[in-house]
Each structure stands twice: as structure tokens, then as C-alpha cells.
Amino acid sequence: GGIVMTNDGNCILREVDVSHPAAKSMIELSRAQDEEVGDGTTSVIILSGEILGAAEPLLERNFHPTVIVRGYMRALQTALDTCNTICRTIDVNNDAEMREIVTSAIGTKFSSRWGYQMVDLAINA
């Protein structure tokens, strides 16, 4: 094969040929993230790997997978409840508030050199 040089996690995973079912699921998670959001594929893989890693000691202690998943579902509900508790209403006509939100949202792949221009473009779009 050839050499692929990139920092795009999804591009890297498209080039990997795997047969392990868990690895295939991880790659599918990455693809779904890329299709839905267009970013965060590496973060999805890292987070998923950590979740699987946290489950491994429980599996070694013979916890049934459905018990582990039930625990993850409870954790998800707690996280959603916390988000609902700390959320606030945003005034889309308040430029300062919108700049703060957009700056946080586009800070992953965009250069800080063009950050202000990108923020203004996103707000005006």
C-alpha cells in the first residue's frame, strides 16, 4: 500500500482494514460522527475507547454486559439532567453572546489567526 499523511481521524480510519467486530463498530462511530457533524471523529474514538476500557474490569469480574450498559444509561441520564440544570437561554440578537458561543464551537479545526473573521462569517450566515 501507499502512504497517507493526514491529521483527519476519519480519513485515517477509512484506510484501515479491520476484522474485529468492536473495531468495526468504532470505525462506524467515527463515520457517523463525520457525516452528522463533520468534526470530532478522533474525539469519538478516544471517548468510545475509554468507555470500553472502563467496562473491561467489570467484564473480568463477570458483570453481565446488560448491567454495564444499564449503568452507562443511568450515567447518560444524570449527564442530561445536569445539562438541563445548567443550561441557559441565549439571545440570538446579542452579538457578544453569539461571538462567545461561535468562538467555542469553531475552535477545533480553524486557525486562531482567522478566528474573528470566521466567527463573524458564521454569525452573519
PDB file of C-alpha atoms in Angstrom:
ATOM      1  CA  GLY A   1       0.000   0.000   0.000  1.00  0.00           C
ATOM      2  CA  GLY A   2       0.806   3.642  -0.202  1.00  0.00           C
ATOM      3  CA  ILE A   3       1.422   6.278   2.387  1.00  0.00           C
ATOM      4  CA  VAL A   4      -1.370   8.552   3.616  1.00  0.00           C
ATOM      5  CA  MET A   5      -0.361  11.632   5.588  1.00  0.00           C
ATOM      6  CA  THR A   6      -3.204  13.453   7.334  1.00  0.00           C
ATOM      7  CA  ASN A   7      -4.413  14.626  10.726  1.00  0.00           C
ATOM      8  CA  ASP A   8      -8.045  13.838   9.865  1.00  0.00           C
ATOM      9  CA  GLY A   9      -9.115  10.926  12.076  1.00  0.00           C
ATOM     10  CA  ASN A  10     -11.884   9.805   9.738  1.00  0.00           C
ATOM     11  CA  CYS A  11      -9.523   9.771   6.762  1.00  0.00           C
ATOM     12  CA  ILE A  12      -7.096   7.596   8.694  1.00  0.00           C
ATOM     13  CA  LEU A  13      -9.819   5.174   9.750  1.00  0.00           C
ATOM     14  CA  ARG A  14     -11.137   4.875   6.168  1.00  0.00           C
ATOM     15  CA  GLU A  15      -7.728   3.490   5.208  1.00  0.00           C
ATOM     16  CA  VAL A  16      -7.633   0.877   7.979  1.00  0.00           C
ATOM     17  CA  ASP A  17      -8.858  -2.624   7.209  1.00  0.00           C
ATOM     18  CA  VAL A  18     -10.139  -4.326  10.359  1.00  0.00           C
ATOM     19  CA  SER A  19     -11.924  -7.594  11.044  1.00  0.00           C
ATOM     20  CA  HIS A  20     -12.583  -7.322  14.783  1.00  0.00           C
ATOM     21  CA  PRO A  21     -16.278  -6.531  15.471  1.00  0.00           C
ATOM     22  CA  ALA A  22     -15.517  -3.914  18.140  1.00  0.00           C
ATOM     23  CA  ALA A  23     -13.012  -2.192  15.852  1.00  0.00           C
ATOM     24  CA  LYS A  24     -15.576  -2.145  13.052  1.00  0.00           C
ATOM     25  CA  SER A  25     -18.087  -0.551  15.425  1.00  0.00           C
ATOM     26  CA  MET A  26     -15.552   2.103  16.398  1.00  0.00           C
ATOM     27  CA  ILE A  27     -14.929   2.958  12.762  1.00  0.00           C
ATOM     28  CA  GLU A  28     -18.676   3.132  12.139  1.00  0.00           C
ATOM     29  CA  LEU A  29     -18.998   5.538  15.095  1.00  0.00           C
ATOM     30  CA  SER A  30     -16.318   7.717  13.532  1.00  0.00           C
ATOM     31  CA  ARG A  31     -18.074   7.701  10.155  1.00  0.00           C
ATOM     32  CA  ALA A  32     -21.414   8.589  11.727  1.00  0.00           C
ATOM     33  CA  GLN A  33     -19.807  11.475  13.628  1.00  0.00           C
ATOM     34  CA  ASP A  34     -18.173  12.751  10.439  1.00  0.00           C
ATOM     35  CA  GLU A  35     -21.426  12.525   8.457  1.00  0.00           C
ATOM     36  CA  GLU A  36     -23.538  14.206  11.145  1.00  0.00           C
ATOM     37  CA  VAL A  37     -21.146  16.882  12.390  1.00  0.00           C
ATOM     38  CA  GLY A  38     -18.116  16.942  10.094  1.00  0.00           C
ATOM     39  CA  ASP A  39     -15.689  17.047  13.018  1.00  0.00           C
ATOM     40  CA  GLY A  40     -14.809  15.256  16.229  1.00  0.00           C
ATOM     41  CA  THR A  41     -14.065  11.841  14.777  1.00  0.00           C
ATOM     42  CA  THR A  42     -10.884  11.425  16.801  1.00  0.00           C
ATOM     43  CA  SER A  43     -12.675  12.528  19.972  1.00  0.00           C
ATOM     44  CA  VAL A  44     -15.413   9.941  19.368  1.00  0.00           C
ATOM     45  CA  ILE A  45     -12.832   7.181  19.027  1.00  0.00           C
ATOM     46  CA  ILE A  46     -10.981   8.261  22.168  1.00  0.00           C
ATOM     47  CA  LEU A  47     -14.166   8.613  24.217  1.00  0.00           C
ATOM     48  CA  SER A  48     -15.520   5.266  22.986  1.00  0.00           C
ATOM     49  CA  GLY A  49     -12.211   3.581  23.751  1.00  0.00           C
ATOM     50  CA  GLU A  50     -12.290   4.972  27.287  1.00  0.00           C
ATOM     51  CA  ILE A  51     -15.857   3.760  27.777  1.00  0.00           C
ATOM     52  CA  LEU A  52     -14.866   0.284  26.609  1.00  0.00           C
ATOM     53  CA  GLY A  53     -11.770   0.433  28.807  1.00  0.00           C
ATOM     54  CA  ALA A  54     -13.892   1.300  31.835  1.00  0.00           C
ATOM     55  CA  ALA A  55     -16.128  -1.689  31.118  1.00  0.00           C
ATOM     56  CA  GLU A  56     -13.285  -4.193  30.824  1.00  0.00           C
ATOM     57  CA  PRO A  57     -12.648  -4.660  34.577  1.00  0.00           C
ATOM     58  CA  LEU A  58     -16.374  -5.153  35.094  1.00  0.00           C
ATOM     59  CA  LEU A  59     -16.485  -7.825  32.398  1.00  0.00           C
ATOM     60  CA  GLU A  60     -13.473  -9.526  34.001  1.00  0.00           C
ATOM     61  CA  ARG A  61     -15.452  -9.621  37.252  1.00  0.00           C
ATOM     62  CA  ASN A  62     -18.281 -11.355  35.345  1.00  0.00           C
ATOM     63  CA  PHE A  63     -20.710  -8.444  35.261  1.00  0.00           C
ATOM     64  CA  HIS A  64     -23.257  -9.092  32.538  1.00  0.00           C
ATOM     65  CA  PRO A  65     -22.949  -6.619  29.616  1.00  0.00           C
ATOM     66  CA  THR A  66     -26.575  -5.538  30.081  1.00  0.00           C
ATOM     67  CA  VAL A  67     -25.778  -4.492  33.669  1.00  0.00           C
ATOM     68  CA  ILE A  68     -22.845  -2.421  32.416  1.00  0.00           C
ATOM     69  CA  VAL A  69     -24.981  -0.818  29.713  1.00  0.00           C
ATOM     70  CA  ARG A  70     -27.679  -0.057  32.297  1.00  0.00           C
ATOM     71  CA  GLY A  71     -25.011   1.781  34.309  1.00  0.00           C
ATOM     72  CA  TYR A  72     -23.974   3.765  31.252  1.00  0.00           C
ATOM     73  CA  MET A  73     -27.623   4.647  30.586  1.00  0.00           C
ATOM     74  CA  ARG A  74     -28.009   5.912  34.160  1.00  0.00           C
ATOM     75  CA  ALA A  75     -24.834   7.973  33.730  1.00  0.00           C
ATOM     76  CA  LEU A  76     -26.237   9.386  30.481  1.00  0.00           C
ATOM     77  CA  GLN A  77     -29.468  10.378  32.217  1.00  0.00           C
ATOM     78  CA  THR A  78     -27.514  12.062  35.007  1.00  0.00           C
ATOM     79  CA  ALA A  79     -25.451  13.967  32.422  1.00  0.00           C
ATOM     80  CA  LEU A  80     -28.604  15.071  30.569  1.00  0.00           C
ATOM     81  CA  ASP A  81     -30.226  16.173  33.822  1.00  0.00           C
ATOM     82  CA  THR A  82     -27.115  18.176  34.667  1.00  0.00           C
ATOM     83  CA  CYS A  83     -27.163  19.807  31.216  1.00  0.00           C
ATOM     84  CA  ASN A  84     -30.800  20.770  31.741  1.00  0.00           C
ATOM     85  CA  THR A  85     -29.928  22.229  35.133  1.00  0.00           C
ATOM     86  CA  ILE A  86     -27.030  24.381  33.908  1.00  0.00           C
ATOM     87  CA  CYS A  87     -28.413  25.405  30.518  1.00  0.00           C
ATOM     88  CA  ARG A  88     -29.410  28.988  29.815  1.00  0.00           C
ATOM     89  CA  THR A  89     -31.405  30.777  27.157  1.00  0.00           C
ATOM     90  CA  ILE A  90     -29.358  32.538  24.509  1.00  0.00           C
ATOM     91  CA  ASP A  91     -30.422  35.806  22.915  1.00  0.00           C
ATOM     92  CA  VAL A  92     -29.511  35.340  19.245  1.00  0.00           C
ATOM     93  CA  ASN A  93     -29.639  39.121  18.780  1.00  0.00           C
ATOM     94  CA  ASN A  94     -26.888  39.672  21.373  1.00  0.00           C
ATOM     95  CA  ASP A  95     -23.660  39.803  19.320  1.00  0.00           C
ATOM     96  CA  ALA A  96     -21.358  39.360  22.318  1.00  0.00           C
ATOM     97  CA  GLU A  97     -23.176  36.202  23.417  1.00  0.00           C
ATOM     98  CA  MET A  98     -23.223  34.824  19.893  1.00  0.00           C
ATOM     99  CA  ARG A  99     -19.490  35.520  19.421  1.00  0.00           C
ATOM    100  CA  GLU A 100     -18.712  33.644  22.633  1.00  0.00           C
ATOM    101  CA  ILE A 101     -20.713  30.600  21.514  1.00  0.00           C
ATOM    102  CA  VAL A 102     -19.417  30.536  17.939  1.00  0.00           C
ATOM    103  CA  THR A 103     -15.818  31.023  19.085  1.00  0.00           C
ATOM    104  CA  SER A 104     -16.155  27.962  21.312  1.00  0.00           C
ATOM    105  CA  ALA A 105     -17.824  25.929  18.572  1.00  0.00           C
ATOM    106  CA  ILE A 106     -15.341  26.568  15.756  1.00  0.00           C
ATOM    107  CA  GLY A 107     -12.217  26.406  17.855  1.00  0.00           C
ATOM    108  CA  THR A 108     -11.441  22.831  16.827  1.00  0.00           C
ATOM    109  CA  LYS A 109     -10.287  22.933  13.208  1.00  0.00           C
ATOM    110  CA  PHE A 110      -9.911  26.621  12.456  1.00  0.00           C
ATOM    111  CA  SER A 111      -6.781  28.671  12.886  1.00  0.00           C
ATOM    112  CA  SER A 112      -6.743  31.285  15.615  1.00  0.00           C
ATOM    113  CA  ARG A 113      -5.291  33.669  13.029  1.00  0.00           C
ATOM    114  CA  TRP A 114      -8.614  33.812  11.167  1.00  0.00           C
ATOM    115  CA  GLY A 115     -10.818  33.173  14.198  1.00  0.00           C
ATOM    116  CA  TYR A 116     -12.536  36.572  14.362  1.00  0.00           C
ATOM    117  CA  GLN A 117     -13.308  36.566  10.642  1.00  0.00           C
ATOM    118  CA  MET A 118     -14.681  33.029  10.855  1.00  0.00           C
ATOM    119  CA  VAL A 119     -16.830  33.967  13.857  1.00  0.00           C
ATOM    120  CA  ASP A 120     -18.287  36.962  12.015  1.00  0.00           C
ATOM    121  CA  LEU A 121     -18.926  34.865   8.901  1.00  0.00           C
ATOM    122  CA  ALA A 122     -20.724  32.213  10.968  1.00  0.00           C
ATOM    123  CA  ILE A 123     -22.854  34.785  12.807  1.00  0.00           C
ATOM    124  CA  ASN A 124     -23.813  36.621   9.612  1.00  0.00           C
ATOM    125  CA  ALA A 125     -24.655  33.411   7.774  1.00  0.00           C
TER     126      ALA A 125
END
